[in-house]
Amino acid sequence: MTTIAFLGLGQMGGPMALNLVKAGHAVRAYDLVPAAVQKAKEGGCTACATVADAVQGAQVVVTMLPTTQAMEDLYLGAGDLLALVAPGTLLIDSSTVAPQAPRKVAEAAGAKGLAFIDAPVSGGVAGAAAGTLTFICGGDAADVERARAVLSHMGKNVFHAGGHGAGQVAKICNNMLLAIHMAGTAEALQLGVDNGLDPKTLSEIMLKSSGRNWSLELYNPYPGVMDNVPASRAYEGGFKTRLMNKDLSLAMEAAQASGSATPLGALARSLYALHGRGGAEDLDFSSIQQLFARD
Ligand code: NAD
């Protein structure tokens, strides 16, 4: 049994913390929102009133925060997390943030003799609840191996992408590609429908042809084609357009920093920004289908 401090108990962090409890770990839970702490307590975590309280006796700290700003504030700013934890603590940040943030934190942590890795996730709220997330880690190999024992209770796959920040880079590359093939799939389906095809028949044809892709196969954006996907429940649940917009913004920042050409990513960013502004921020990102619809 490991004592783990879990900071950030939102849509993702809440269920992830509970999976650690189910695996037999002692989880000390803290969030800025007291109701989130209370829910974690009901699931078997120890409720903590402050960050300092949460890290008491913890060998591992997991953070799951909404933004780069929140992550930097907790580790390097007012939260002063690095000053509160005991020497030898392993710090794991699973938030999706700009790649330079984990690099800064790793440097500051290293200067204090602390181990830090970035470990953003793929798999969404359903994967967090089911314990089937994919963790994409950046940092020293030995620290990633040490983290594996904890991460394997919250996910099915643990990848080591490279040094600090590499987990975040891999995550934003993946989500930029996801945005592109989802938008492309929606566009192709609408073209077919506008020209008299049944979207289900067209999907079956493309699945056996060279247009096959993850969006078409597992997450069809056209309503009524596939059961148990957001498109078949008015785009409720799933991965919100606002989070896709956040990830596309991070991808564009990274592209600017590296001087990379990302014309398709930039177009996807514009399409999703337009879609979000049109009122779809809280709908699943496959609702981009609506942008192509006639009415
Ligand atoms: P969320 O907004 O539901 O939860 C974030 C939680 O962090 C909130 O409860 C907030 O109160 C808490 N928090 C903020 N600052 C804090 C601090 N200083 N100390 C303690 N708690 C603090 O967000 P989420 O959906 O759980 O996402 C978390 C991260 O995971 C984000 O970076 C997101 O991009 C990423 N992510 C989300 C999904 C998804 O489908 N929701 C999928 C993959 C990755």
mmCIF file of C-alpha atoms in Angstrom, residues 9 29-43 45-49:
data_model
loop_
_atom_site.group_PDB
_atom_site.id
_atom_site.type_symbol
_atom_site.label_atom_id
_atom_site.label_comp_id
_atom_site.label_asym_id
_atom_site.label_seq_id
_atom_site.Cartn_x
_atom_site.Cartn_y
_atom_site.Cartn_z
ATOM 1 C CA LEU A 9 -10.870 15.890 -7.977
ATOM 2 C CA ALA A 29 -7.734 13.932 -1.348
ATOM 3 C CA TYR A 30 -7.821 17.704 -1.827
ATOM 4 C CA ASP A 31 -9.645 20.048 -4.211
ATOM 5 C CA LEU A 32 -10.479 23.756 -4.091
ATOM 6 C CA VAL A 33 -14.152 22.709 -4.215
ATOM 7 C CA PRO A 34 -15.266 21.175 -0.867
ATOM 8 C CA ALA A 35 -18.078 19.165 -2.525
ATOM 9 C CA ALA A 36 -15.482 17.320 -4.642
ATOM 10 C CA VAL A 37 -13.515 16.442 -1.484
ATOM 11 C CA GLN A 38 -16.696 15.221 0.197
ATOM 12 C CA LYS A 39 -17.471 12.944 -2.771
ATOM 13 C CA ALA A 40 -13.936 11.515 -2.630
ATOM 14 C CA LYS A 41 -14.393 10.889 1.102
ATOM 15 C CA GLU A 42 -17.583 8.937 0.408
ATOM 16 C CA GLY A 43 -15.512 6.795 -1.977
ATOM 17 C CA CYS A 45 -10.367 8.759 0.418
ATOM 18 C CA THR A 46 -9.180 10.757 3.417
ATOM 19 C CA ALA A 47 -10.645 14.265 3.098
ATOM 20 C CA CYS A 48 -7.996 17.004 3.380
ATOM 21 C CA ALA A 49 -8.601 20.709 3.913
#
